[in-house]
Amino acid sequence: MRYRVISANALVCSWRDSASHIPCSQDVLEPSKGVSDRTYTMNGFPHISIVKVTRTVLAPVAFTLAACALSFACPASVPAGVTNCYYIDYANGSDSANGLSQTTPWQHAPGMANATGNAAGHTPGPGEGWIFKGGVAVGSKAYPMNVPWGGAQGHPDYMGYDAAWYAGGSWARPIFDGGGSAGYNAANRSLVTDVSHHASYVIVDNLEFTGIYFGSACSNSGPYTCGAVSQYSYNGSDVNWEIKNVYVHGWSHCSFSAQCGDPGNESSFLWAKQDSVNSSIHDSVIDGSDSSQDCCNAAAAWNEYNMYIAYVDNAVFGEINFFHDSVITNMVPPSSGVHGNCIHLFGSSNVTELIYNNYVTCFNTGTPDEMFLVEEDSATVYGFNNVLVKDGHGTMFELGQNNGGGGNYTFFNNTTQCGVDPNPSGNCVTGKNGTPTVMVSNNFFITSGAPINKESGSSWTISEPSPNFSIACGSGSHSNFGGTLICAPVGSGNGTGNLNISETYPFAPQDSTAAASVGTANGNGALCGNIASINAAAGAACWSDTTLGVAYDPNAHVVSFPARTPIAHAPTGAWQNGAYEFGQGGGAPAPPTGLAAIVN
C-alpha cells in the first residue's frame, strides 16, 4: 500500500512506504499506480480541516503515514502543548507566503487589523504559536489586534519569540508600537485584545509594548481600552491567560480634561482578571520612566508576581489572590480625580489575599496616593515580609471597609517606614472606617509618630500580641503595638548599628547592634501554617525572611529573582522582628551584566 495526504490548505504531502520516500512539497503528485483506489476523509489533524487519504493497492509493504504537513516547526522556547507555529516578520514578511518558517514568514498575524491574504484567512487552532521576529516593530496600522483564539486545555495558543530569530546584531524583544499621538488611539481598544473572539488558554511571552496613546476618554464599560494587552470584559468566561516576560513603557495621552481623563481606576496596561484561579501576570516590567509620568494602572490579574512597576499612579488595584516578590517604585501623582495607590485592595468578595516579599517605595509626598490601603467587606488579608518605605501619605496600613463591615486583616514581620524619609512621622497602622478585625505582630516600624491610630470613623477590633515593647518619640510614649520601633533612621548607608534606606538592603539589621535595636519576638509559625493551608508556596515563603522582590536590569529591561537570598526563620523560638532575619545568608545572587540598584 502507498498513502498520500492532501490537505485543504493546499499543502501536499507525498506518499511514502518502507522502500521509498518522496519529500513533502506543493507540486509532487503521486501517479496512479494501481487498480483499486479508495478515498477516505479524516478529521482532527492539527491545522487541517479536511484530509484526503488516497489508498492505492500495490504489492503488500509496511507503511507509515507521512506527517510532514501536519506539524509546523516551533522553536524550543515555546511552552508545552504548543506544537504548530507560524512566523511573523512585520518588516519583510508577506501575507501571501505560508508563514510556516523563518524564510517564508507572514507580514501580519491573523488577528491584526491590516492582515491580508493567507494571514487574514487563517483560523488559529489549539496549540498554535505566533512567533514574532525579534527587534522588529509592528506598526500602528496593525491595531487593534486579537490574540490567537484557538487555545484549549493542554494546548494553549502562544504569542512570543524565538531567541535565534531577530533583526540586528543581537536578539531583542519583538516590539508592538502604537505610534504615540501620530499612531493608534488606544482609547477605543487596547493594542492587543480578545474582544472579537473571547479567547482562553493564551500565553503572551517576551514582547515589548510601547507608544501606547489615548487621545480621548477611555471607555469605562470594560478594561479593553487604553492598554497593551487586555481581555474584553471585567467579568467573563476567558480563562487561563498567562502574560510573562513583557516590557511595557513609553505611554502618553491627550491633555487631561473632562473629555480626556486618567484611566488609572478603569483599565490597566496588562489585564487578565476574568479567571481568578489560573490566569497570571509575572516576571514583567512596566516602567514609565520614558512616559508622561502622570497616570495609569499597571496590571490586573488575580495572580501577580516577580514584577517591576514604576511611574504609574496605581500598581495594585482591586482584589487579588497573590501579589508577591515584586518591586513598586517611583509612583507618580494621580490626575483627573483618580485615586492613586501603591497597593489598594478593595471589594466585597469572600477571598483570601496574600501580599508578601515585596519592596515598595511610595514616593507621592503630599498626594492622595496611599501605601497599603485595604477596603474589604469580607476578605481575609495576610501581609508579611514586605519592606515598605517613603510613605508620603503617612497612613501605611490603612484599614477599613468597602460598602459595609470589614474583613480580617493580619500584618506580621513587615519593615515599614511610616512617613517621608529621612524624618517619618506618620502612622503605621491606621483604622479608617468599618468593623474589620485586625492583628499586627512582629513588625519593625520607623516613625516619630503614633504607630497605631484609630480614626473617628473606625470601629475595628485590633490585637497586637507581640512583642512587648515601649518607646517614647516626638508623638509621646507608645507600648505594645505589634512591633518594635525606632523614631528615625539610624546613620547613612552600611555601618555598625545603622538602620536606614540607603543600606544595601533598606533598614536591614546587618550587625548585632542593629539587630538588638530591631529585636526579636516569638515566631509566627502558626500563621505560616494557616497560610500554607491556603497556598503551599506562600506558606513556604513565610518560613523565611524577605526576598526584597526582584532586581531590575534597566538595559535589557528584565527582572531577576530574587533580589536578595532569603534567610530561613528558626523552626521554633524567636524570630527577628520586621521583614529581615539577622544571621548568615541574605547575600545577593550574582547580578546580570548592567544591573542597576533599585534602592532609591
PDB file of C-alpha atoms in Angstrom, residues 2 15 59 146 173 183 214 220 253 258 272 294 298 324 326 351-352 362 405 452 470 501 507 514 519 543 551 567 588:
ATOM      1  CA  ARG A   2       1.036   3.558  -0.547  1.00  0.00           C
ATOM      2  CA  TRP A  15       3.375   9.178  -0.242  1.00  0.00           C
ATOM      3  CA  ALA A  59       2.388  -5.181  -3.569  1.00  0.00           C
ATOM      4  CA  ASN A 146      -6.670  39.952  18.505  1.00  0.00           C
ATOM      5  CA  ARG A 173      12.108  41.524  22.108  1.00  0.00           C
ATOM      6  CA  GLY A 183      -0.449  56.485  15.570  1.00  0.00           C
ATOM      7  CA  PHE A 214      -5.081  57.522  24.322  1.00  0.00           C
ATOM      8  CA  ASN A 220     -15.329  52.547  31.437  1.00  0.00           C
ATOM      9  CA  HIS A 253      -2.171  60.789  26.271  1.00  0.00           C
ATOM     10  CA  ALA A 258     -13.466  66.418  31.235  1.00  0.00           C
ATOM     11  CA  ALA A 272      -6.166  39.287  32.622  1.00  0.00           C
ATOM     12  CA  ASP A 294       1.185  61.252  35.356  1.00  0.00           C
ATOM     13  CA  ALA A 298      -0.001  48.936  35.779  1.00  0.00           C
ATOM     14  CA  HIS A 324       4.448  38.819  45.798  1.00  0.00           C
ATOM     15  CA  SER A 326       7.793  42.395  43.293  1.00  0.00           C
ATOM     16  CA  VAL A 351     -11.499  35.975  49.050  1.00  0.00           C
ATOM     17  CA  THR A 352      -8.066  35.470  50.612  1.00  0.00           C
ATOM     18  CA  CYS A 362       5.568  55.055  47.558  1.00  0.00           C
ATOM     19  CA  GLY A 405     -18.482  45.725  57.530  1.00  0.00           C
ATOM     20  CA  ILE A 452      -1.322  52.882  65.801  1.00  0.00           C
ATOM     21  CA  SER A 470       7.678  50.554  74.794  1.00  0.00           C
ATOM     22  CA  ILE A 501      17.027  53.403  53.487  1.00  0.00           C
ATOM     23  CA  PHE A 507      16.545  49.014  57.112  1.00  0.00           C
ATOM     24  CA  ALA A 514      21.318  46.922  64.670  1.00  0.00           C
ATOM     25  CA  GLY A 519      14.664  42.994  68.495  1.00  0.00           C
ATOM     26  CA  TRP A 543       9.175  30.380  56.910  1.00  0.00           C
ATOM     27  CA  ALA A 551      16.398  43.024  40.732  1.00  0.00           C
ATOM     28  CA  ILE A 567      17.280  33.591  55.373  1.00  0.00           C
ATOM     29  CA  ALA A 588      22.536  38.892  46.701  1.00  0.00           C
TER      30      ALA A 588
END
